[in-house]
XYZ file of C-alpha atoms in Angstrom:
704
model
C -30.710 -59.668 -49.233
C -34.268 -58.901 -50.413
C -36.311 -55.768 -49.994
C -38.962 -57.631 -47.717
C -36.487 -58.335 -44.770
C -36.773 -56.995 -41.301
C -33.862 -57.626 -39.106
C -34.719 -58.380 -35.652
C -33.217 -58.679 -32.168
C -34.626 -59.029 -28.685
C -33.249 -58.311 -25.258
C -35.111 -60.165 -22.573
C -35.148 -60.955 -18.503
C -35.771 -63.952 -16.516
C -35.042 -66.005 -13.183
C -34.490 -69.079 -15.571
C -30.798 -70.006 -16.296
C -31.149 -69.870 -20.691
C -28.276 -72.024 -21.117
C -29.190 -74.603 -18.859
C -33.074 -74.764 -19.549
C -33.063 -73.620 -23.339
C -35.227 -70.898 -24.949
C -38.701 -72.999 -24.572
C -38.471 -73.307 -21.126
C -37.225 -70.194 -20.445
C -39.661 -68.257 -22.465
C -42.893 -69.954 -20.829
C -41.727 -69.054 -17.600
C -43.792 -66.336 -15.803
C -40.785 -64.490 -14.515
C -39.682 -63.959 -18.550
C -40.199 -60.760 -20.049
C -39.033 -58.993 -22.998
C -37.498 -55.459 -22.609
C -36.228 -54.352 -25.765
C -37.006 -54.951 -29.366
C -35.029 -53.877 -32.179
C -36.215 -53.639 -35.990
C -34.397 -52.505 -39.255
C -37.128 -52.021 -41.450
C -36.895 -52.749 -45.166
C -36.487 -49.137 -45.863
C -33.535 -48.981 -43.697
C -35.277 -47.065 -40.809
C -34.635 -48.341 -37.314
C -37.069 -49.042 -34.648
C -36.547 -49.503 -31.099
C -39.348 -50.824 -28.816
C -39.686 -50.939 -25.148
C -42.370 -52.431 -23.019
C -43.864 -49.162 -22.385
C -44.813 -48.881 -26.085
C -47.458 -50.203 -28.521
C -46.165 -52.186 -31.347
C -45.016 -50.302 -33.770
C -47.628 -50.069 -37.011
C -44.566 -50.658 -39.650
C -43.469 -53.799 -37.699
C -46.921 -54.965 -37.176
C -47.587 -54.405 -41.180
C -44.340 -56.063 -42.089
C -45.311 -59.056 -40.115
C -49.046 -59.537 -41.363
C -48.004 -59.148 -44.978
C -45.668 -61.855 -44.853
C -42.489 -60.117 -44.755
C -39.204 -62.201 -43.900
C -37.854 -61.730 -40.359
C -34.105 -62.419 -40.334
C -32.656 -62.887 -36.904
C -29.333 -64.648 -35.595
C -30.687 -67.841 -33.815
C -33.947 -67.018 -34.840
C -35.492 -69.677 -32.747
C -34.986 -67.102 -29.884
C -36.906 -64.442 -31.391
C -39.280 -66.953 -32.809
C -40.090 -67.867 -28.994
C -40.218 -64.101 -27.859
C -42.881 -63.565 -30.294
C -44.950 -66.742 -29.441
C -44.736 -66.360 -25.560
C -44.224 -62.873 -24.849
C -44.479 -60.463 -27.604
C -47.621 -61.774 -29.067
C -49.857 -62.316 -26.044
C -48.520 -60.141 -23.863
C -47.688 -57.073 -26.205
C -50.102 -57.335 -28.942
C -47.635 -57.907 -31.898
C -48.703 -60.268 -34.665
C -46.762 -63.693 -34.381
C -44.824 -64.511 -37.699
C -45.186 -67.965 -39.172
C -41.984 -70.336 -38.938
C -41.442 -70.163 -42.469
C -41.095 -65.924 -42.327
C -38.061 -66.460 -40.218
C -34.400 -66.557 -41.625
C -31.926 -67.623 -39.455
C -28.459 -65.851 -39.982
C -26.922 -68.188 -37.593
C -27.918 -70.892 -39.802
C -26.212 -69.048 -42.845
C -23.352 -68.697 -40.779
C -23.282 -72.566 -39.861
C -23.921 -73.451 -43.574
C -20.364 -72.092 -44.601
C -18.842 -73.401 -41.324
C -18.121 -69.952 -39.360
C -18.570 -69.365 -35.924
C -22.301 -69.726 -34.657
C -21.776 -66.790 -32.358
C -22.646 -63.261 -33.602
C -19.552 -62.062 -32.110
C -17.296 -64.885 -33.618
C -18.905 -64.629 -36.963
C -18.504 -60.831 -37.488
C -14.799 -61.186 -36.314
C -14.212 -64.097 -38.862
C -15.407 -61.911 -41.453
C -13.847 -58.755 -40.692
C -17.284 -57.017 -40.779
C -17.298 -53.305 -40.532
C -19.940 -53.824 -37.817
C -18.893 -55.589 -34.630
C -20.771 -56.690 -31.710
C -20.664 -54.162 -28.826
C -18.012 -55.412 -26.113
C -20.189 -53.531 -23.249
C -23.328 -55.714 -24.051
C -22.443 -58.514 -21.270
C -22.112 -56.131 -18.646
C -25.545 -54.953 -19.708
C -27.337 -58.104 -19.860
C -25.933 -59.329 -16.548
C -27.415 -55.848 -15.319
C -30.759 -56.030 -16.757
C -31.548 -59.554 -17.918
C -30.558 -61.412 -14.680
C -32.160 -61.280 -11.131
C -29.792 -59.097 -8.942
C -28.999 -59.958 -5.388
C -31.281 -58.898 -2.480
C -29.977 -55.832 -0.774
C -30.055 -54.689 2.707
C -33.508 -54.480 4.180
C -34.885 -56.572 1.164
C -36.213 -60.319 1.557
C -33.699 -62.741 0.980
C -35.085 -65.244 -1.789
C -37.396 -62.875 -3.203
C -36.983 -61.977 -7.160
C -35.127 -58.363 -7.709
C -34.398 -56.449 -10.881
C -32.601 -53.748 -12.108
C -35.398 -51.654 -13.348
C -35.121 -49.867 -16.492
C -36.442 -46.590 -15.049
C -33.773 -46.814 -12.093
C -31.072 -46.778 -14.545
C -31.968 -44.580 -17.377
C -28.660 -44.087 -18.812
C -27.478 -47.676 -18.762
C -30.857 -48.865 -19.978
C -30.368 -46.291 -23.124
C -27.061 -47.940 -23.788
C -28.809 -51.245 -23.464
C -30.903 -50.004 -26.435
C -28.068 -48.818 -28.491
C -26.671 -52.431 -28.039
C -29.650 -54.065 -29.337
C -29.970 -51.654 -32.312
C -26.200 -52.478 -32.952
C -26.762 -56.193 -32.965
C -29.378 -55.923 -35.713
C -26.576 -53.961 -37.644
C -24.392 -56.531 -37.505
C -26.686 -58.965 -38.426
C -27.747 -57.111 -41.433
C -23.845 -56.480 -42.493
C -23.476 -60.205 -41.648
C -26.596 -61.574 -43.695
C -25.244 -59.687 -46.623
C -21.884 -61.025 -46.593
C -23.162 -64.670 -46.397
C -24.792 -67.122 -48.922
C -28.599 -67.455 -48.348
C -29.940 -70.765 -47.880
C -31.566 -72.611 -50.874
C -35.253 -72.861 -50.852
C -34.604 -76.616 -49.915
C -32.258 -76.223 -47.058
C -34.773 -73.270 -45.750
C -37.198 -76.080 -45.593
C -34.687 -78.205 -43.737
C -34.278 -75.512 -41.395
C -38.135 -74.832 -40.746
C -38.681 -78.708 -40.401
C -35.834 -78.242 -37.431
C -37.462 -75.293 -36.005
C -40.658 -77.667 -36.100
C -39.086 -80.510 -34.420
C -37.566 -78.027 -31.717
C -41.224 -76.462 -30.912
C -42.834 -79.965 -31.184
C -39.888 -81.498 -28.714
C -40.284 -84.738 -27.176
C -42.435 -86.288 -24.382
C -40.510 -87.083 -21.193
C -41.608 -89.507 -18.227
C -40.836 -87.225 -15.537
C -41.934 -89.623 -12.809
C -39.278 -91.831 -14.304
C -36.798 -89.109 -14.397
C -37.159 -87.991 -10.754
C -36.953 -91.816 -9.646
C -34.000 -92.254 -11.459
C -32.495 -89.247 -9.655
C -33.450 -90.384 -6.417
C -31.737 -93.857 -7.355
C -28.258 -92.008 -8.497
C -28.208 -89.510 -5.346
C -28.587 -92.477 -3.208
C -26.223 -94.885 -4.968
C -23.657 -91.947 -5.265
C -23.707 -91.436 -1.407
C -23.073 -95.400 -0.955
C -20.457 -94.855 -3.379
C -18.672 -92.069 -1.591
C -18.863 -93.677 2.030
C -17.338 -96.853 0.246
C -14.591 -94.664 -1.374
C -14.065 -93.010 2.116
C -13.830 -96.348 3.938
C -11.255 -97.947 1.063
C -8.884 -95.361 1.059
C -8.797 -94.484 4.753
C -10.366 -91.375 4.389
C -8.030 -89.994 1.934
C -10.528 -89.797 -0.546
C -14.212 -88.799 0.787
C -15.936 -88.616 -2.589
C -15.660 -90.336 -5.772
C -15.395 -86.818 -7.441
C -12.187 -86.090 -6.061
C -10.070 -86.980 -8.710
C -6.928 -85.112 -7.727
C -6.821 -86.801 -4.055
C -7.784 -90.381 -5.595
C -4.824 -90.018 -7.982
C -2.562 -88.931 -5.174
C -3.695 -91.727 -2.943
C -3.238 -94.484 -5.836
C 0.289 -93.126 -5.999
C 1.053 -93.912 -2.523
C -0.374 -97.306 -3.195
C 2.342 -97.786 -5.755
C -0.093 -97.416 -8.825
C 1.244 -95.009 -11.439
C -1.927 -92.934 -12.061
C -1.552 -89.327 -13.434
C -5.232 -89.169 -14.923
C -8.398 -90.910 -14.424
C -10.297 -90.511 -17.684
C -12.305 -93.253 -19.106
C -9.313 -94.573 -21.192
C -6.902 -94.488 -18.234
C -9.570 -95.956 -15.774
C -9.806 -99.050 -18.262
C -5.838 -99.208 -18.547
C -5.687 -99.222 -14.799
C -8.125 -101.841 -14.184
C -6.315 -104.060 -16.810
C -3.344 -104.290 -14.521
C -2.910 -106.431 -11.570
C -3.713 -103.817 -8.841
C -3.431 -104.153 -5.078
C -6.929 -104.833 -3.762
C -8.088 -101.552 -2.323
C -6.643 -99.599 -5.045
C -8.572 -101.530 -7.722
C -11.882 -101.420 -5.396
C -11.223 -97.536 -5.574
C -10.518 -97.468 -9.357
C -14.015 -99.329 -9.832
C -15.659 -97.154 -7.577
C -14.587 -94.158 -9.536
C -15.553 -95.864 -12.862
C -19.056 -96.239 -11.502
C -19.565 -93.151 -9.929
C -18.665 -91.366 -13.214
C -21.470 -92.538 -15.250
C -22.818 -89.252 -16.948
C -26.421 -89.862 -16.156
C -26.976 -87.388 -13.090
C -25.902 -84.935 -15.580
C -28.444 -86.349 -18.297
C -31.280 -86.345 -15.779
C -30.285 -83.072 -14.269
C -30.763 -81.383 -17.793
C -34.156 -83.280 -18.469
C -35.421 -81.566 -15.022
C -33.859 -78.347 -16.046
C -35.452 -78.135 -19.710
C -38.783 -79.729 -19.361
C -41.923 -77.662 -20.094
C -45.111 -77.395 -18.210
C -46.529 -79.897 -20.532
C -43.554 -82.799 -19.676
C -41.722 -82.111 -23.111
C -38.273 -81.367 -23.748
C -37.927 -78.590 -26.660
C -35.087 -77.231 -28.588
C -32.992 -80.452 -28.743
C -31.817 -80.065 -32.331
C -29.175 -77.545 -33.738
C -29.355 -76.848 -37.433
C -26.108 -77.642 -39.552
C -24.500 -77.925 -35.835
C -21.718 -80.077 -37.709
C -19.951 -78.811 -40.728
C -21.151 -81.266 -42.930
C -24.530 -80.052 -42.346
C -25.563 -83.012 -39.708
C -27.715 -81.655 -36.738
C -25.941 -81.616 -33.500
C -27.528 -82.211 -30.149
C -28.268 -79.384 -27.607
C -29.343 -79.257 -23.578
C -29.760 -82.920 -23.086
C -27.785 -84.083 -25.678
C -29.551 -87.037 -27.728
C -26.918 -87.440 -29.788
C -24.414 -88.792 -27.003
C -26.544 -90.981 -24.827
C -24.436 -93.333 -23.062
C -23.774 -96.820 -24.589
C -25.547 -99.584 -22.706
C -23.852 -101.322 -19.957
C -25.721 -104.342 -20.182
C -26.623 -104.189 -16.431
C -30.483 -103.821 -17.576
C -31.109 -106.071 -20.503
C -34.653 -104.687 -20.895
C -35.427 -101.131 -20.076
C -38.932 -101.270 -20.590
C -39.716 -104.057 -18.358
C -37.567 -102.270 -15.909
C -39.327 -99.291 -15.438
C -41.628 -100.462 -12.731
C -38.368 -101.063 -10.605
C -36.677 -98.216 -11.161
C -40.279 -96.184 -10.509
C -39.645 -97.203 -6.660
C -36.768 -94.711 -6.503
C -35.004 -97.016 -4.280
C -31.323 -97.861 -4.986
C -31.230 -100.742 -2.737
C -34.144 -102.594 -4.452
C -32.563 -101.838 -8.020
C -28.950 -103.260 -6.817
C -30.689 -106.182 -5.451
C -32.311 -106.917 -8.973
C -29.702 -105.456 -11.215
C -26.574 -104.866 -9.755
C -24.788 -101.633 -10.037
C -27.323 -98.814 -9.523
C -25.456 -96.274 -11.222
C -24.978 -98.493 -14.531
C -28.509 -99.375 -14.210
C -29.664 -95.733 -14.375
C -27.529 -95.221 -17.356
C -29.253 -97.805 -19.335
C -32.433 -96.456 -18.392
C -31.763 -92.785 -19.697
C -33.377 -93.546 -23.156
C -36.389 -94.747 -21.517
C -37.204 -91.133 -20.145
C -38.051 -90.381 -23.580
C -41.521 -91.770 -24.480
C -44.382 -91.186 -27.096
C -47.008 -88.415 -26.334
C -49.958 -89.863 -24.653
C -52.072 -91.875 -27.524
C -49.198 -92.190 -29.739
C -46.251 -94.178 -30.395
C -42.392 -93.822 -31.500
C -41.725 -95.119 -34.772
C -37.885 -94.943 -35.470
C -35.708 -96.063 -38.309
C -32.102 -96.233 -38.573
C -30.087 -96.109 -41.946
C -27.891 -99.438 -42.126
C -23.881 -98.827 -42.494
C -24.845 -95.680 -44.458
C -21.315 -94.457 -44.414
C -20.056 -97.362 -45.781
C -22.685 -97.547 -48.498
C -22.071 -93.741 -49.566
C -18.075 -94.205 -49.416
C -18.534 -97.286 -52.087
C -20.979 -95.198 -53.988
C -19.130 -92.068 -54.280
C -15.834 -94.189 -55.008
C -17.454 -96.249 -57.731
C -16.300 -99.462 -55.623
C -18.980 -101.896 -57.496
C -18.175 -105.121 -56.122
C -19.194 -103.611 -52.666
C -22.451 -101.755 -53.791
C -23.400 -105.169 -55.315
C -22.548 -107.106 -51.859
C -24.715 -104.411 -49.807
C -27.537 -105.220 -52.625
C -27.035 -108.761 -51.922
C -27.296 -108.641 -48.174
C -30.156 -106.387 -48.663
C -32.003 -108.918 -50.605
C -30.892 -111.775 -48.164
C -29.043 -113.359 -51.039
C -25.270 -112.660 -49.720
C -23.751 -112.162 -46.440
C -23.315 -109.035 -44.173
C -20.741 -106.380 -45.245
C -19.065 -107.103 -41.879
C -18.876 -110.907 -42.215
C -17.523 -110.377 -45.639
C -14.657 -108.117 -44.685
C -13.816 -110.307 -42.080
C -13.418 -113.209 -44.254
C -11.368 -111.180 -46.922
C -9.165 -110.039 -44.184
C -8.694 -113.418 -42.570
C -8.751 -115.265 -46.120
C -11.458 -117.713 -44.919
C -14.647 -118.655 -45.972
C -17.294 -116.246 -45.155
C -19.682 -119.189 -43.598
C -16.941 -119.823 -40.944
C -16.704 -116.114 -39.549
C -17.496 -116.080 -35.965
C -19.170 -113.301 -33.943
C -15.836 -112.089 -32.512
C -14.002 -112.089 -35.844
C -17.088 -110.085 -37.716
C -16.272 -107.399 -34.865
C -12.522 -107.584 -35.039
C -11.920 -108.070 -38.767
C -15.260 -106.771 -39.914
C -16.772 -104.032 -38.017
C -13.880 -102.174 -36.748
C -12.120 -102.044 -40.243
C -15.374 -100.991 -41.703
C -15.652 -98.263 -39.284
C -12.155 -97.164 -38.887
C -10.534 -97.359 -42.338
C -12.777 -95.705 -44.648
C -11.493 -92.031 -44.363
C -7.922 -93.009 -44.924
C -7.404 -94.272 -41.174
C -4.130 -95.394 -40.381
C -2.910 -97.656 -37.330
C -3.650 -95.321 -34.778
C -7.113 -94.732 -35.894
C -7.647 -98.369 -36.346
C -6.123 -99.333 -32.816
C -8.634 -96.524 -31.299
C -11.678 -97.848 -33.086
C -10.819 -101.205 -31.751
C -10.608 -100.218 -28.400
C -14.023 -98.668 -28.103
C -15.283 -102.301 -29.476
C -13.572 -104.070 -27.067
C -11.215 -105.563 -29.458
C -7.319 -106.285 -28.497
C -5.459 -106.216 -31.660
C -2.346 -107.818 -29.872
C -4.755 -111.124 -29.993
C -5.461 -110.737 -33.569
C -1.546 -111.257 -34.277
C -1.245 -115.032 -34.785
C -4.587 -115.281 -36.678
C -3.524 -112.655 -39.133
C 0.377 -114.049 -39.160
C -1.077 -117.603 -40.421
C -3.199 -116.212 -43.099
C -1.789 -112.929 -44.467
C 0.442 -112.783 -47.532
C 3.803 -113.159 -46.317
C 5.092 -110.012 -48.229
C 2.563 -107.909 -46.755
C 3.549 -109.219 -43.241
C 7.433 -108.025 -43.653
C 6.433 -105.154 -45.087
C 4.307 -104.343 -41.907
C 7.063 -105.260 -39.605
C 9.537 -102.946 -41.339
C 7.259 -100.059 -41.478
C 6.778 -100.713 -37.662
C 10.330 -100.377 -37.074
C 10.444 -97.359 -39.077
C 7.758 -95.842 -36.639
C 9.201 -97.208 -33.931
C 12.605 -95.221 -34.638
C 10.487 -92.053 -35.250
C 8.473 -92.879 -32.059
C 5.217 -92.249 -33.978
C 2.036 -93.783 -35.413
C 1.240 -95.007 -32.154
C 4.286 -96.920 -31.393
C 4.761 -95.667 -27.806
C 1.021 -96.857 -26.789
C 0.723 -99.805 -28.674
C 2.799 -103.025 -28.358
C 4.488 -104.500 -31.211
C 1.861 -107.274 -31.811
C -1.208 -105.046 -31.681
C 0.577 -102.480 -34.044
C 1.671 -105.006 -36.661
C -1.792 -106.676 -36.592
C -3.315 -103.272 -37.037
C -1.049 -102.221 -39.746
C -1.607 -105.407 -41.788
C -5.328 -105.390 -41.432
C -5.144 -101.706 -42.773
C -3.225 -102.764 -45.900
C -5.768 -105.740 -46.656
C -8.617 -103.507 -46.279
C -7.024 -101.101 -48.653
C -6.068 -103.538 -51.047
C -9.650 -104.861 -51.196
C -10.541 -101.114 -51.670
C -8.617 -99.783 -54.540
C -11.480 -97.320 -55.644
C -11.787 -95.834 -52.392
C -7.925 -95.303 -51.860
C -8.246 -93.523 -55.385
C -10.975 -91.544 -54.093
C -8.775 -89.953 -51.141
C -5.902 -89.227 -53.783
C -8.486 -87.670 -56.337
C -10.345 -85.490 -54.104
C -7.076 -84.121 -52.492
C -5.738 -83.531 -56.071
C -9.010 -81.928 -57.267
C -9.330 -79.499 -54.317
C -5.647 -78.593 -54.697
C -6.467 -77.763 -58.472
C -9.156 -75.458 -57.427
C -7.294 -73.767 -54.765
C -4.284 -73.237 -57.419
C -6.661 -72.019 -60.082
C -9.286 -69.897 -58.367
C -12.577 -69.759 -60.319
C -11.801 -73.209 -62.194
C -14.211 -75.957 -61.160
C -11.924 -79.158 -60.550
C -13.984 -82.663 -60.155
C -13.558 -85.935 -59.256
C -16.319 -88.421 -59.496
C -19.487 -87.096 -58.123
C -17.649 -84.050 -56.171
C -16.635 -80.719 -57.464
C -14.440 -77.932 -55.884
C -14.207 -74.304 -56.792
C -12.758 -71.089 -55.168
C -15.013 -68.246 -54.986
C -15.881 -65.569 -52.687
C -13.027 -66.352 -50.341
C -14.321 -70.125 -49.961
C -13.377 -73.540 -51.062
C -16.616 -74.866 -52.571
C -17.207 -78.649 -52.231
C -20.386 -79.110 -54.512
C -22.264 -82.398 -53.413
C -24.079 -84.900 -55.576
C -27.205 -83.323 -54.011
C -26.264 -79.756 -55.492
C -25.602 -78.500 -51.777
C -22.105 -77.160 -50.960
C -19.676 -77.422 -47.934
C -17.649 -74.529 -47.740
C -13.846 -74.064 -46.368
C -12.880 -70.568 -45.309
C -9.714 -68.590 -46.993
C -8.283 -71.530 -48.618
C -4.468 -71.843 -49.554
C -1.623 -73.998 -50.667
C 1.090 -74.543 -47.602
C 4.081 -76.863 -47.847
C 3.629 -79.159 -44.993
C 5.774 -82.014 -43.761
C 4.741 -85.654 -44.170
C 5.743 -88.554 -41.259
C 8.439 -89.519 -43.523
C 10.256 -85.956 -43.258
C 9.616 -84.746 -46.893
C 7.500 -81.909 -47.860
C 4.129 -81.525 -49.625
C 1.911 -78.823 -50.632
C -1.428 -79.312 -48.886
C -4.538 -77.263 -48.918
C -5.282 -75.528 -45.717
C -8.259 -73.612 -44.668
C -10.323 -71.989 -41.975
C -13.034 -73.476 -40.210
C -14.623 -74.023 -36.623
C -12.799 -76.649 -34.600
C -15.082 -79.334 -33.509
C -13.422 -79.401 -30.115
C -12.403 -75.844 -29.135
C -15.121 -74.250 -31.308
C -12.457 -71.812 -32.278
C -11.910 -70.523 -35.893
C -8.872 -72.242 -36.836
C -6.747 -73.061 -39.788
C -6.432 -76.949 -40.319
C -5.176 -79.179 -43.329
C -7.513 -80.617 -45.976
C -6.329 -84.238 -47.025
C -7.886 -86.870 -48.849
C -9.302 -89.066 -45.975
C -11.030 -85.717 -44.162
C -12.225 -84.386 -47.839
C -13.797 -87.801 -48.137
C -15.198 -87.983 -44.555
C -16.638 -84.621 -44.817
C -18.339 -85.603 -48.393
C -19.601 -89.061 -46.996
C -21.136 -87.454 -43.799
C -22.782 -84.811 -45.728
C -24.232 -87.015 -48.294
C -25.435 -89.091 -45.480
C -26.890 -86.279 -43.839
C -28.726 -85.254 -47.178
C -30.471 -88.518 -47.441
C -31.857 -88.163 -43.986
C -33.087 -84.345 -44.736
C -34.806 -85.713 -47.626
C -36.447 -88.816 -45.927
C -37.425 -86.779 -42.552
C -38.778 -84.113 -44.819
C -40.953 -86.958 -46.883
C -41.975 -88.488 -43.775
C -43.334 -85.211 -42.120
C -45.188 -84.419 -45.220
C -46.803 -87.819 -45.207
C -48.009 -87.233 -41.668
C -45.325 -88.651 -39.490
C -44.619 -85.913 -36.928
C -40.550 -85.856 -36.744
C -39.204 -85.054 -32.975
C -35.538 -86.379 -33.326
C -32.768 -87.150 -35.590
C -30.095 -89.136 -34.071
C -27.030 -89.386 -35.795
C -28.604 -91.929 -38.910
C -31.685 -92.393 -36.928
C -34.901 -90.659 -37.569
C -37.668 -90.691 -34.851
C -41.459 -89.729 -35.280
C -44.257 -89.247 -32.786
C -47.201 -91.086 -34.300
C -50.834 -91.412 -33.138
C -51.833 -94.967 -32.260
C -53.492 -96.177 -35.573
C -51.957 -93.997 -38.223
C -49.287 -95.225 -40.494
C -46.776 -98.055 -40.392
C -43.157 -98.867 -39.435
C -42.795 -100.329 -42.792
C -44.073 -97.244 -44.655
C -41.833 -95.103 -42.297
C -38.874 -97.068 -43.330
C -39.789 -96.467 -46.968
C -40.103 -92.794 -46.674
C -36.710 -92.627 -45.227
C -35.223 -94.652 -48.055
C -37.002 -93.409 -51.142
C -34.084 -92.034 -52.444
C -34.181 -88.628 -54.305
C -32.752 -88.741 -57.959
C -29.309 -87.558 -57.452
C -28.706 -90.717 -55.052
C -29.713 -93.238 -58.157
C -27.633 -96.463 -57.483
C -26.987 -96.035 -54.114
C -28.552 -98.994 -51.925
C -30.009 -97.706 -48.948
C -31.878 -99.580 -46.092
C -33.126 -98.705 -42.630
C -34.243 -100.945 -39.923
C -36.748 -99.755 -37.415
C -38.723 -100.150 -34.631
C -42.222 -99.054 -33.096
C -42.426 -98.571 -29.035
C -43.917 -96.321 -26.524
C -40.084 -95.503 -25.025
C -37.113 -94.626 -26.813
C -34.391 -97.161 -27.071
C -31.307 -98.373 -28.548
C -32.353 -101.392 -30.779
């Protein structure tokens, strides 16, 4: 920690729900106010400000002189200064580059992105005050109207009416700065380069994306009308046993009375049920549930909740949201927009029909209204007035990075040839290798089943179950692949696959309980054929696992495999990437773990944030996972480099969605080809990595 830092924390109040609406919408609302601000000055003095006071001179001097302003989730404090402390209370407003985000530092070493969770994970002396949530509920949220007060009017617990608790609130606020200060002292600072990436993320969050709110509102009306009609039909079909498509428990019970063995109705279960020969009414009820379960209305609700006065949605990106460093989505979650259903073939051309807000009209033109709404969600995001959106998406980036890291030269050459137009696409090439046929004979269906699915499922040591799951995502039935593979595969490979199936069946593992014999064997044969063609990739899985184990067994010693190095220091296993950035795995140790074959193997385990539960938990670091982490981290570093270059060249970045960068560019400025080139112009550390991006320019956001 440097001497020019002023750790900062603010406490505010508002009628806006921060969790649903986000900080940008929250702070622009007229009901939002800052009640307290705590500052840890560089000389160690603690200053607590409340709204009855002037801006402290030392605080103003620190900001005006360019001093750093660390905070946990610094975007919140940044917006507090920008919208309230500056214009309303006379504070100087720090520049984006003055902020240092302690939450970003925590994320960069894969510890929980909450102040309480991070403090507990690192065992800090200072811990977050458990009474804080009570005080926040008391002072930061409107209270209910009391007897004699006007219902619906806004009422607060005012500080002057509760001096003892408000004093505790101030102590809590100061306490947070102490926790943040100690936490920051324990964490590794972001590098200068990563600080720039954080700043670009902050700029994108401040800039936001423009929403077509007329379309959002119209789609919401269509969805509400369609939902009402679906509920009425569900009521009729089930004889009033189920009166709404959302009544999952009631529908499950009703299906069981119809002789349908249903114990859950999630997406996969619904698809499984619809593949069966169901009674007519039961099939229709399941179809109604499937249609009504579209996530469209949740996305539309979120858009309406977050939109600011200028029709922009802000704060959509979380820096280092994933352990690999990739961004994750917030609020409207552009990272997980639903896949297109194909109901609306051309969303741009369908906008006028949707603006009617009439579900019957939409059903007449397009068929299923809820599916049509789902297909239109991306179109709600548009360029700013007078601008157009430019987007570029890296092509097969994870496959390219995997081959580059592994030294799979034949595959790198294949990518280069495909990029130059002198060779087949990698999916066609993979399919031809697996089927042992000429690449020119590969059909579209074969490209999907034997090309795309293996490439996406097998690069990170995926087994039969992983392959089967990926095949299901792309609508590929591996049982149907059985005859073609049996006709072309080496008999020895085929016999080994059958033998392995029998072993796994006896143990009731590796998916034998959910897959047919034909689907399992076809998946196993495809896996083996893919691995045989990728010996360097298979070697990388082993090599990275061995290097990580060596580093943990010999703390302080650097263990290297290929372009990746591992070392244990300061309680973390560090994975040094080609870019020089490091991934971190907490509290590494060696544990004997059982393999599927019953023996034990010394494995590296570490602490990290579970991607589903968000809890700090211990997990095993096997070769495939280490490969996946490193590959996705390298892909992220390429995107960060490209986005920084595009921003500097005058292409204002507004989104990154997986491997896609999106800019909101004035009409007449720049070109799509230049934007693509900027994203693909490699840093020196990525020499030899073939990278291309395909892009589009339109008024509305879309999935190309």
